[in-house]
């Protein structure tokens, strides 16, 4: 597994941010950046991988939302959903020490990556912007 691929799929979502979206109604559509990806842990290591992801989920500037969810049909799979204020915020997160630490801890637990989708969050419940 390549380091850059690991960083995109595992480490970046491992942190939850402290910046909240602008609720004044001035947010422009398309400004936010979202990722949804599937990570497959080595057999029996899913809970340990989730712990690494959640433990590292602190103080990430620009990350509005982070969710790690168990796949009910695959005992080793985790789905990670992220919402960022911008793609630049996401890219900057890859250089933080907490992310590098998550990479080091998480890499041995990961068997591979599945689907990865880049999204443009528009609204909803849970990240401060409701439409």
GROMACS .gro file of N, CA and C in nm:
model
  393
    1UNK      N    1   0.085  -0.117   0.000
    1UNK     CA    2   0.000   0.000   0.000
    1UNK      C    3   0.090   0.123   0.000
    2UNK      N    4   0.058   0.218  -0.083
    2UNK     CA    5   0.138   0.338  -0.095
    2UNK      C    6   0.102   0.438   0.015
    3UNK      N    7   0.202   0.512   0.064
    3UNK     CA    8   0.183   0.609   0.171
    3UNK      C    9   0.078   0.713   0.134
    4UNK      N   10   0.084   0.767   0.014
    4UNK     CA   11  -0.010   0.872  -0.027
    4UNK      C   12  -0.153   0.818  -0.026
    5UNK      N   13  -0.173   0.696  -0.075
    5UNK     CA   14  -0.306   0.636  -0.075
    5UNK      C   15  -0.355   0.619   0.068
    6UNK      N   16  -0.267   0.573   0.155
    6UNK     CA   17  -0.304   0.556   0.295
    6UNK      C   18  -0.345   0.689   0.357
    7UNK      N   19  -0.269   0.793   0.329
    7UNK     CA   20  -0.300   0.924   0.385
    7UNK      C   21  -0.436   0.972   0.338
    8UNK      N   22  -0.466   0.954   0.212
    8UNK     CA   23  -0.596   0.999   0.159
    8UNK      C   24  -0.711   0.925   0.223
    9UNK      N   25  -0.698   0.797   0.243
    9UNK     CA   26  -0.810   0.716   0.288
    9UNK      C   27  -0.820   0.698   0.438
   10UNK      N   28  -0.710   0.702   0.508
   10UNK     CA   29  -0.715   0.668   0.650
   10UNK      C   30  -0.682   0.785   0.740
   11UNK      N   31  -0.570   0.847   0.719
   11UNK     CA   32  -0.522   0.946   0.813
   11UNK      C   33  -0.603   1.074   0.810
   12UNK      N   34  -0.634   1.124   0.695
   12UNK     CA   35  -0.708   1.250   0.689
   12UNK      C   36  -0.841   1.241   0.761
   13UNK      N   37  -0.917   1.134   0.744
   13UNK     CA   38  -1.043   1.130   0.816
   13UNK      C   39  -1.027   1.097   0.963
   14UNK      N   40  -0.906   1.076   1.007
   14UNK     CA   41  -0.885   1.036   1.145
   14UNK      C   42  -0.897   1.149   1.244
   15UNK      N   43  -0.929   1.265   1.200
   15UNK     CA   44  -0.934   1.380   1.288
   15UNK      C   45  -1.064   1.456   1.266
   16UNK      N   46  -1.126   1.504   1.372
   16UNK     CA   47  -1.246   1.587   1.358
   16UNK      C   48  -1.209   1.730   1.390
   17UNK      N   49  -1.259   1.823   1.312
   17UNK     CA   50  -1.222   1.962   1.325
   17UNK      C   51  -1.303   2.042   1.423
   18UNK      N   52  -1.255   2.162   1.447
   18UNK     CA   53  -1.319   2.253   1.540
   18UNK      C   54  -1.385   2.369   1.469
   19UNK      N   55  -1.363   2.385   1.341
   19UNK     CA   56  -1.425   2.494   1.267
   19UNK      C   57  -1.567   2.452   1.231
   20UNK      N   58  -1.661   2.539   1.252
   20UNK     CA   59  -1.801   2.512   1.218
   20UNK      C   60  -1.839   2.593   1.095
   21UNK      N   61  -1.933   2.545   1.018
   21UNK     CA   62  -1.970   2.617   0.898
   21UNK      C   63  -2.034   2.751   0.929
   22UNK      N   64  -2.023   2.841   0.837
   22UNK     CA   65  -2.086   2.971   0.846
   22UNK      C   66  -2.236   2.952   0.838
   23UNK      N   67  -2.308   2.993   0.942
   23UNK     CA   68  -2.451   2.974   0.945
   23UNK      C   69  -2.525   3.101   0.905
   24UNK      N   70  -2.456   3.198   0.850
   24UNK     CA   71  -2.519   3.324   0.812
   24UNK      C   72  -2.593   3.315   0.680
   25UNK      N   73  -2.578   3.202   0.612
   25UNK     CA   74  -2.644   3.186   0.482
   25UNK      C   75  -2.556   3.232   0.368
   26UNK      N   76  -2.433   3.276   0.397
   26UNK     CA   77  -2.345   3.326   0.291
   26UNK      C   78  -2.258   3.218   0.230
   27UNK      N   79  -2.265   3.095   0.281
   27UNK     CA   80  -2.183   2.987   0.226
   27UNK      C   81  -2.223   2.961   0.081
   28UNK      N   82  -2.124   2.951  -0.004
   28UNK     CA   83  -2.149   2.925  -0.145
   28UNK      C   84  -2.152   2.775  -0.171
   29UNK      N   85  -2.247   2.731  -0.251
   29UNK     CA   86  -2.251   2.591  -0.287
   29UNK      C   87  -2.122   2.554  -0.359
   30UNK      N   88  -2.074   2.435  -0.330
   30UNK     CA   89  -1.953   2.386  -0.394
   30UNK      C   90  -1.827   2.419  -0.319
   31UNK      N   91  -1.836   2.501  -0.217
   31UNK     CA   92  -1.717   2.538  -0.143
   31UNK      C   93  -1.670   2.424  -0.052
   32UNK      N   94  -1.763   2.352   0.007
   32UNK     CA   95  -1.723   2.243   0.096
   32UNK      C   96  -1.673   2.124   0.014
   33UNK      N   97  -1.603   2.035   0.084
   33UNK     CA   98  -1.539   1.920   0.020
   33UNK      C   99  -1.573   1.797   0.103
   34UNK      N  100  -1.619   1.691   0.039
   34UNK     CA  101  -1.654   1.570   0.111
   34UNK      C  102  -1.585   1.448   0.053
   35UNK      N  103  -1.566   1.351   0.139
   35UNK     CA  104  -1.509   1.222   0.100
   35UNK      C  105  -1.587   1.111   0.168
   36UNK      N  106  -1.610   1.005   0.094
   36UNK     CA  107  -1.669   0.884   0.150
   36UNK      C  108  -1.583   0.769   0.099
   37UNK      N  109  -1.533   0.688   0.191
   37UNK     CA  110  -1.445   0.579   0.148
   37UNK      C  111  -1.458   0.456   0.234
   38UNK      N  112  -1.425   0.344   0.173
   38UNK     CA  113  -1.429   0.215   0.241
   38UNK      C  114  -1.287   0.169   0.268
   39UNK      N  115  -1.262   0.133   0.393
   39UNK     CA  116  -1.133   0.079   0.434
   39UNK      C  117  -1.157  -0.063   0.483
   40UNK      N  118  -1.078  -0.157   0.437
   40UNK     CA  119  -1.090  -0.295   0.483
   40UNK      C  120  -0.972  -0.328   0.572
   41UNK      N  121  -1.003  -0.366   0.694
   41UNK     CA  122  -0.900  -0.404   0.790
   41UNK      C  123  -0.861  -0.550   0.768
   42UNK      N  124  -0.744  -0.585   0.817
   42UNK     CA  125  -0.707  -0.727   0.818
   42UNK      C  126  -0.808  -0.800   0.907
   43UNK      N  127  -0.829  -0.928   0.880
   43UNK     CA  128  -0.929  -1.007   0.952
   43UNK      C  129  -0.914  -0.988   1.104
   44UNK      N  130  -1.026  -0.954   1.167
   44UNK     CA  131  -1.028  -0.938   1.312
   44UNK      C  132  -0.971  -0.807   1.364
   45UNK      N  133  -0.930  -0.717   1.276
   45UNK     CA  134  -0.865  -0.593   1.319
   45UNK      C  135  -0.953  -0.469   1.300
   46UNK      N  136  -1.078  -0.488   1.258
   46UNK     CA  137  -1.163  -0.372   1.231
   46UNK      C  138  -1.182  -0.283   1.353
   47UNK      N  139  -1.215  -0.338   1.468
   47UNK     CA  140  -1.236  -0.256   1.586
   47UNK      C  141  -1.111  -0.180   1.626
   48UNK      N  142  -0.997  -0.243   1.612
   48UNK     CA  143  -0.870  -0.177   1.642
   48UNK      C  144  -0.845  -0.061   1.546
   49UNK      N  145  -0.875  -0.082   1.418
   49UNK     CA  146  -0.860   0.025   1.320
   49UNK      C  147  -0.954   0.140   1.351
   50UNK      N  148  -1.079   0.110   1.383
   50UNK     CA  149  -1.173   0.215   1.418
   50UNK      C  150  -1.123   0.294   1.538
   51UNK      N  151  -1.068   0.227   1.636
   51UNK     CA  152  -1.013   0.295   1.753
   51UNK      C  153  -0.901   0.392   1.715
   52UNK      N  154  -0.814   0.350   1.623
   52UNK     CA  155  -0.707   0.439   1.575
   52UNK      C  156  -0.769   0.562   1.508
   53UNK      N  157  -0.867   0.540   1.424
   53UNK     CA  158  -0.931   0.650   1.353
   53UNK      C  159  -0.999   0.747   1.451
   54UNK      N  160  -1.074   0.692   1.546
   54UNK     CA  161  -1.147   0.778   1.640
   54UNK      C  162  -1.056   0.845   1.742
   55UNK      N  163  -0.953   0.775   1.786
   55UNK     CA  164  -0.861   0.834   1.882
   55UNK      C  165  -0.787   0.953   1.821
   56UNK      N  166  -0.756   0.943   1.692
   56UNK     CA  167  -0.687   1.052   1.624
   56UNK      C  168  -0.779   1.165   1.583
   57UNK      N  169  -0.908   1.152   1.611
   57UNK     CA  170  -1.008   1.246   1.561
   57UNK      C  171  -1.022   1.368   1.653
   58UNK      N  172  -0.920   1.452   1.654
   58UNK     CA  173  -0.923   1.572   1.738
   58UNK      C  174  -0.847   1.686   1.671
   59UNK      N  175  -0.899   1.806   1.691
   59UNK     CA  176  -0.827   1.929   1.657
   59UNK      C  177  -0.775   1.935   1.513
   60UNK      N  178  -0.861   1.904   1.419
   60UNK     CA  179  -0.826   1.913   1.278
   60UNK      C  180  -0.893   2.036   1.219
   61UNK      N  181  -0.818   2.143   1.200
   61UNK     CA  182  -0.878   2.264   1.144
   61UNK      C  183  -0.942   2.238   1.007
   62UNK      N  184  -1.066   2.282   0.994
   62UNK     CA  185  -1.135   2.271   0.867
   62UNK      C  186  -1.220   2.146   0.850
   63UNK      N  187  -1.209   2.049   0.939
   63UNK     CA  188  -1.291   1.928   0.929
   63UNK      C  189  -1.419   1.953   1.007
   64UNK      N  190  -1.531   1.950   0.936
   64UNK     CA  191  -1.661   1.978   0.997
   64UNK      C  192  -1.729   1.853   1.051
   65UNK      N  193  -1.699   1.739   0.990
   65UNK     CA  194  -1.769   1.617   1.027
   65UNK      C  195  -1.684   1.497   0.990
   66UNK      N  196  -1.684   1.399   1.079
   66UNK     CA  197  -1.612   1.275   1.054
   66UNK      C  198  -1.694   1.162   1.115
   67UNK      N  199  -1.721   1.060   1.038
   67UNK     CA  200  -1.795   0.944   1.085
   67UNK      C  201  -1.724   0.818   1.039
   68UNK      N  202  -1.696   0.728   1.133
   68UNK     CA  203  -1.647   0.595   1.101
   68UNK      C  204  -1.761   0.500   1.132
   69UNK      N  205  -1.800   0.417   1.035
   69UNK     CA  206  -1.913   0.327   1.052
   69UNK      C  207  -1.876   0.186   1.011
   70UNK      N  208  -1.919   0.088   1.090
   70UNK     CA  209  -1.899  -0.052   1.056
   70UNK      C  210  -1.991  -0.089   0.941
   71UNK      N  211  -1.938  -0.165   0.848
   71UNK     CA  212  -2.018  -0.219   0.738
   71UNK      C  213  -2.089  -0.344   0.790
   72UNK      N  214  -2.221  -0.344   0.785
   72UNK     CA  215  -2.296  -0.457   0.840
   72UNK      C  216  -2.285  -0.584   0.757
   73UNK      N  217  -2.241  -0.573   0.633
   73UNK     CA  218  -2.231  -0.692   0.548
   73UNK      C  219  -2.087  -0.742   0.531
   74UNK      N  220  -1.991  -0.673   0.592
   74UNK     CA  221  -1.850  -0.712   0.580
   74UNK      C  222  -1.785  -0.689   0.716
   75UNK      N  223  -1.750  -0.797   0.784
   75UNK     CA  224  -1.698  -0.790   0.920
   75UNK      C  225  -1.564  -0.718   0.933
   76UNK      N  226  -1.499  -0.691   0.821
   76UNK     CA  227  -1.369  -0.624   0.827
   76UNK      C  228  -1.370  -0.482   0.770
   77UNK      N  229  -1.485  -0.437   0.721
   77UNK     CA  230  -1.491  -0.309   0.650
   77UNK      C  231  -1.541  -0.195   0.738
   78UNK      N  232  -1.484  -0.077   0.711
   78UNK     CA  233  -1.522   0.049   0.776
   78UNK      C  234  -1.550   0.150   0.666
   79UNK      N  235  -1.660   0.222   0.679
   79UNK     CA  236  -1.691   0.333   0.588
   79UNK      C  237  -1.659   0.462   0.662
   80UNK      N  238  -1.583   0.550   0.598
   80UNK     CA  239  -1.545   0.678   0.657
   80UNK      C  240  -1.608   0.789   0.572
   81UNK      N  241  -1.679   0.879   0.641
   81UNK     CA  242  -1.742   0.993   0.575
   81UNK      C  243  -1.686   1.120   0.636
   82UNK      N  244  -1.643   1.213   0.551
   82UNK     CA  245  -1.583   1.338   0.597
   82UNK      C  246  -1.649   1.457   0.530
   83UNK      N  247  -1.655   1.569   0.601
   83UNK     CA  248  -1.696   1.696   0.542
   83UNK      C  249  -1.594   1.801   0.587
   84UNK      N  250  -1.540   1.872   0.489
   84UNK     CA  251  -1.437   1.974   0.512
   84UNK      C  252  -1.487   2.109   0.462
   85UNK      N  253  -1.435   2.217   0.521
   85UNK     CA  254  -1.472   2.350   0.473
   85UNK      C  255  -1.422   2.373   0.332
   86UNK      N  256  -1.313   2.305   0.295
   86UNK     CA  257  -1.258   2.317   0.159
   86UNK      C  258  -1.163   2.202   0.133
   87UNK      N  259  -1.132   2.182   0.006
   87UNK     CA  260  -1.035   2.081  -0.030
   87UNK      C  261  -0.897   2.119   0.024
   88UNK      N  262  -0.867   2.248   0.028
   88UNK     CA  263  -0.739   2.294   0.081
   88UNK      C  264  -0.723   2.256   0.228
   89UNK      N  265  -0.831   2.264   0.305
   89UNK     CA  266  -0.826   2.223   0.446
   89UNK      C  267  -0.792   2.075   0.458
   90UNK      N  268  -0.852   1.997   0.373
   90UNK     CA  269  -0.823   1.854   0.373
   90UNK      C  270  -0.676   1.829   0.339
   91UNK      N  271  -0.628   1.893   0.234
   91UNK     CA  272  -0.489   1.874   0.194
   91UNK      C  273  -0.391   1.917   0.304
   92UNK      N  274  -0.421   2.029   0.370
   92UNK     CA  275  -0.334   2.078   0.478
   92UNK      C  276  -0.328   1.979   0.594
   93UNK      N  277  -0.438   1.908   0.617
   93UNK     CA  278  -0.442   1.814   0.729
   93UNK      C  279  -0.341   1.701   0.714
   94UNK      N  280  -0.305   1.669   0.593
   94UNK     CA  281  -0.213   1.558   0.568
   94UNK      C  282  -0.072   1.584   0.622
   95UNK      N  283  -0.044   1.708   0.657
   95UNK     CA  284   0.089   1.744   0.707
   95UNK      C  285   0.096   1.756   0.858
   96UNK      N  286  -0.016   1.736   0.926
   96UNK     CA  287  -0.019   1.751   1.071
   96UNK      C  288   0.042   1.629   1.142
   97UNK      N  289   0.113   1.651   1.254
   97UNK     CA  290   0.171   1.540   1.329
   97UNK      C  291   0.069   1.434   1.371
   98UNK      N  292  -0.052   1.476   1.409
   98UNK     CA  293  -0.154   1.379   1.449
   98UNK      C  294  -0.190   1.286   1.334
   99UNK      N  295  -0.190   1.338   1.213
   99UNK     CA  296  -0.221   1.257   1.096
   99UNK      C  297  -0.106   1.159   1.070
  100UNK      N  298   0.013   1.207   1.079
  100UNK     CA  299   0.129   1.118   1.060
  100UNK      C  300   0.130   1.006   1.163
  101UNK      N  301   0.090   1.038   1.287
  101UNK     CA  302   0.081   0.936   1.392
  101UNK      C  303  -0.027   0.833   1.358
  102UNK      N  304  -0.141   0.881   1.310
  102UNK     CA  305  -0.249   0.789   1.272
  102UNK      C  306  -0.205   0.697   1.159
  103UNK      N  307  -0.127   0.750   1.066
  103UNK     CA  308  -0.075   0.668   0.957
  103UNK      C  309   0.012   0.555   1.012
  104UNK      N  310   0.101   0.592   1.101
  104UNK     CA  311   0.193   0.492   1.157
  104UNK      C  312   0.118   0.382   1.232
  105UNK      N  313   0.015   0.419   1.308
  105UNK     CA  314  -0.061   0.321   1.384
  105UNK      C  315  -0.158   0.242   1.297
  106UNK      N  316  -0.217   0.307   1.198
  106UNK     CA  317  -0.320   0.243   1.119
  106UNK      C  318  -0.271   0.156   1.006
  107UNK      N  319  -0.158   0.190   0.947
  107UNK     CA  320  -0.108   0.119   0.829
  107UNK      C  321  -0.103  -0.033   0.847
  108UNK      N  322  -0.050  -0.084   0.957
  108UNK     CA  323  -0.042  -0.231   0.970
  108UNK      C  324  -0.178  -0.300   0.984
  109UNK      N  325  -0.282  -0.223   1.014
  109UNK     CA  326  -0.415  -0.281   1.035
  109UNK      C  327  -0.497  -0.290   0.906
  110UNK      N  328  -0.453  -0.222   0.800
  110UNK     CA  329  -0.531  -0.209   0.678
  110UNK      C  330  -0.491  -0.313   0.574
  111UNK      N  331  -0.592  -0.386   0.527
  111UNK     CA  332  -0.571  -0.483   0.420
  111UNK      C  333  -0.587  -0.417   0.283
  112UNK      N  334  -0.672  -0.315   0.275
  112UNK     CA  335  -0.693  -0.248   0.147
  112UNK      C  336  -0.802  -0.143   0.154
  113UNK      N  337  -0.826  -0.082   0.038
  113UNK     CA  338  -0.926   0.023   0.026
  113UNK      C  339  -1.025  -0.016  -0.081
  114UNK      N  340  -1.150   0.021  -0.058
  114UNK     CA  341  -1.255  -0.004  -0.155
  114UNK      C  342  -1.293   0.124  -0.225
  115UNK      N  343  -1.422   0.143  -0.243
  115UNK     CA  344  -1.472   0.261  -0.310
  115UNK      C  345  -1.428   0.388  -0.238
  116UNK      N  346  -1.403   0.492  -0.317
  116UNK     CA  347  -1.371   0.625  -0.265
  116UNK      C  348  -1.442   0.724  -0.354
  117UNK      N  349  -1.522   0.811  -0.293
  117UNK     CA  350  -1.600   0.908  -0.368
  117UNK      C  351  -1.575   1.047  -0.312
  118UNK      N  352  -1.548   1.142  -0.400
  118UNK     CA  353  -1.537   1.282  -0.361
  118UNK      C  354  -1.674   1.345  -0.382
  119UNK      N  355  -1.722   1.421  -0.282
  119UNK     CA  356  -1.853   1.482  -0.290
  119UNK      C  357  -1.845   1.632  -0.266
  120UNK      N  358  -1.955   1.701  -0.294
  120UNK     CA  359  -1.971   1.842  -0.263
  120UNK      C  360  -2.090   1.854  -0.169
  121UNK      N  361  -2.065   1.858  -0.038
  121UNK     CA  362  -2.176   1.869   0.058
  121UNK      C  363  -2.255   1.999   0.035
  122UNK      N  364  -2.387   1.987   0.039
  122UNK     CA  365  -2.474   2.101   0.017
  122UNK      C  366  -2.554   2.135   0.142
  123UNK      N  367  -2.604   2.037   0.211
  123UNK     CA  368  -2.682   2.063   0.331
  123UNK      C  369  -2.722   1.935   0.399
  124UNK      N  370  -2.780   1.949   0.516
  124UNK     CA  371  -2.825   1.834   0.591
  124UNK      C  372  -2.817   1.860   0.739
  125UNK      N  373  -2.834   1.757   0.815
  125UNK     CA  374  -2.830   1.768   0.960
  125UNK      C  375  -2.697   1.710   1.008
  126UNK      N  376  -2.633   1.776   1.102
  126UNK     CA  377  -2.514   1.720   1.161
  126UNK      C  378  -2.386   1.797   1.134
  127UNK      N  379  -2.390   1.893   1.045
  127UNK     CA  380  -2.271   1.973   1.027
  127UNK      C  381  -2.304   2.122   1.020
  128UNK      N  382  -2.419   2.159   1.072
  128UNK     CA  383  -2.450   2.298   1.092
  128UNK      C  384  -2.513   2.370   0.974
  129UNK      N  385  -2.532   2.305   0.865
  129UNK     CA  386  -2.590   2.370   0.748
  129UNK      C  387  -2.712   2.289   0.706
  130UNK      N  388  -2.828   2.344   0.732
  130UNK     CA  389  -2.951   2.273   0.700
  130UNK      C  390  -3.022   2.344   0.587
  131UNK      N  391  -3.065   2.269   0.486
  131UNK     CA  392  -3.140   2.322   0.373
  131UNK      C  393  -3.268   2.247   0.361
   0.00000   0.00000   0.00000
